[in-house]
């Protein structure tokens, strides 16, 4: 490869990296916004419950449940949106 081609490839990869960094930044902002909507007592209670479950089930089993939950999250979000539309006033 010539020097010019290498520079072009590096610039393209840098552009892709910048886009991915922006996506991560926006995702983080969305998570912070969503967490701000949750009452603090619910966050603390959820954390305490997660800690108790981790102690009770063990770290490996809890990790597996968490991974399964993350995989099912898009389905649950779609279901919640559907239910919200069904019960929202017309």
PDB file of N, CA and C in Angstrom, residues 10-26:
ATOM      1  N   UNK A  10      -6.456   5.268   7.492  1.00  0.00           N
ATOM      2  CA  UNK A  10      -6.391   5.734   8.876  1.00  0.00           C
ATOM      3  C   UNK A  10      -7.454   6.799   9.127  1.00  0.00           C
ATOM      4  N   UNK A  11      -7.633   7.722   8.184  1.00  0.00           N
ATOM      5  CA  UNK A  11      -8.648   8.760   8.344  1.00  0.00           C
ATOM      6  C   UNK A  11     -10.050   8.154   8.384  1.00  0.00           C
ATOM      7  N   UNK A  12     -10.284   7.142   7.554  1.00  0.00           N
ATOM      8  CA  UNK A  12     -11.590   6.479   7.557  1.00  0.00           C
ATOM      9  C   UNK A  12     -11.827   5.775   8.899  1.00  0.00           C
ATOM     10  N   UNK A  13     -10.815   5.081   9.390  1.00  0.00           N
ATOM     11  CA  UNK A  13     -10.950   4.404  10.678  1.00  0.00           C
ATOM     12  C   UNK A  13     -11.135   5.406  11.815  1.00  0.00           C
ATOM     13  N   UNK A  14     -10.446   6.525  11.737  1.00  0.00           N
ATOM     14  CA  UNK A  14     -10.611   7.569  12.755  1.00  0.00           C
ATOM     15  C   UNK A  14     -12.030   8.125  12.734  1.00  0.00           C
ATOM     16  N   UNK A  15     -12.582   8.303  11.550  1.00  0.00           N
ATOM     17  CA  UNK A  15     -13.966   8.786  11.417  1.00  0.00           C
ATOM     18  C   UNK A  15     -14.938   7.778  12.025  1.00  0.00           C
ATOM     19  N   UNK A  16     -14.733   6.488  11.755  1.00  0.00           N
ATOM     20  CA  UNK A  16     -15.592   5.454  12.334  1.00  0.00           C
ATOM     21  C   UNK A  16     -15.484   5.448  13.856  1.00  0.00           C
ATOM     22  N   UNK A  17     -14.271   5.606  14.363  1.00  0.00           N
ATOM     23  CA  UNK A  17     -14.064   5.642  15.804  1.00  0.00           C
ATOM     24  C   UNK A  17     -14.769   6.842  16.424  1.00  0.00           C
ATOM     25  N   UNK A  18     -14.687   7.993  15.771  1.00  0.00           N
ATOM     26  CA  UNK A  18     -15.373   9.186  16.280  1.00  0.00           C
ATOM     27  C   UNK A  18     -16.876   8.995  16.302  1.00  0.00           C
ATOM     28  N   UNK A  19     -17.428   8.337  15.275  1.00  0.00           N
ATOM     29  CA  UNK A  19     -18.868   8.064  15.256  1.00  0.00           C
ATOM     30  C   UNK A  19     -19.259   7.124  16.393  1.00  0.00           C
ATOM     31  N   UNK A  20     -18.462   6.102  16.599  1.00  0.00           N
ATOM     32  CA  UNK A  20     -18.759   5.164  17.687  1.00  0.00           C
ATOM     33  C   UNK A  20     -18.643   5.841  19.050  1.00  0.00           C
ATOM     34  N   UNK A  21     -17.668   6.709  19.209  1.00  0.00           N
ATOM     35  CA  UNK A  21     -17.526   7.446  20.471  1.00  0.00           C
ATOM     36  C   UNK A  21     -18.739   8.337  20.700  1.00  0.00           C
ATOM     37  N   UNK A  22     -19.240   8.950  19.655  1.00  0.00           N
ATOM     38  CA  UNK A  22     -20.437   9.794  19.777  1.00  0.00           C
ATOM     39  C   UNK A  22     -21.651   8.952  20.160  1.00  0.00           C
ATOM     40  N   UNK A  23     -21.768   7.768  19.591  1.00  0.00           N
ATOM     41  CA  UNK A  23     -22.877   6.869  19.937  1.00  0.00           C
ATOM     42  C   UNK A  23     -22.793   6.480  21.412  1.00  0.00           C
ATOM     43  N   UNK A  24     -21.591   6.157  21.877  1.00  0.00           N
ATOM     44  CA  UNK A  24     -21.416   5.803  23.291  1.00  0.00           C
ATOM     45  C   UNK A  24     -21.772   6.989  24.179  1.00  0.00           C
ATOM     46  N   UNK A  25     -21.353   8.179  23.778  1.00  0.00           N
ATOM     47  CA  UNK A  25     -21.667   9.385  24.552  1.00  0.00           C
ATOM     48  C   UNK A  25     -23.175   9.604  24.622  1.00  0.00           C
ATOM     49  N   UNK A  26     -23.861   9.482  23.491  1.00  0.00           N
ATOM     50  CA  UNK A  26     -25.310   9.683  23.471  1.00  0.00           C
ATOM     51  C   UNK A  26     -26.036   8.593  24.260  1.00  0.00           C
TER      52      UNK A  26
END
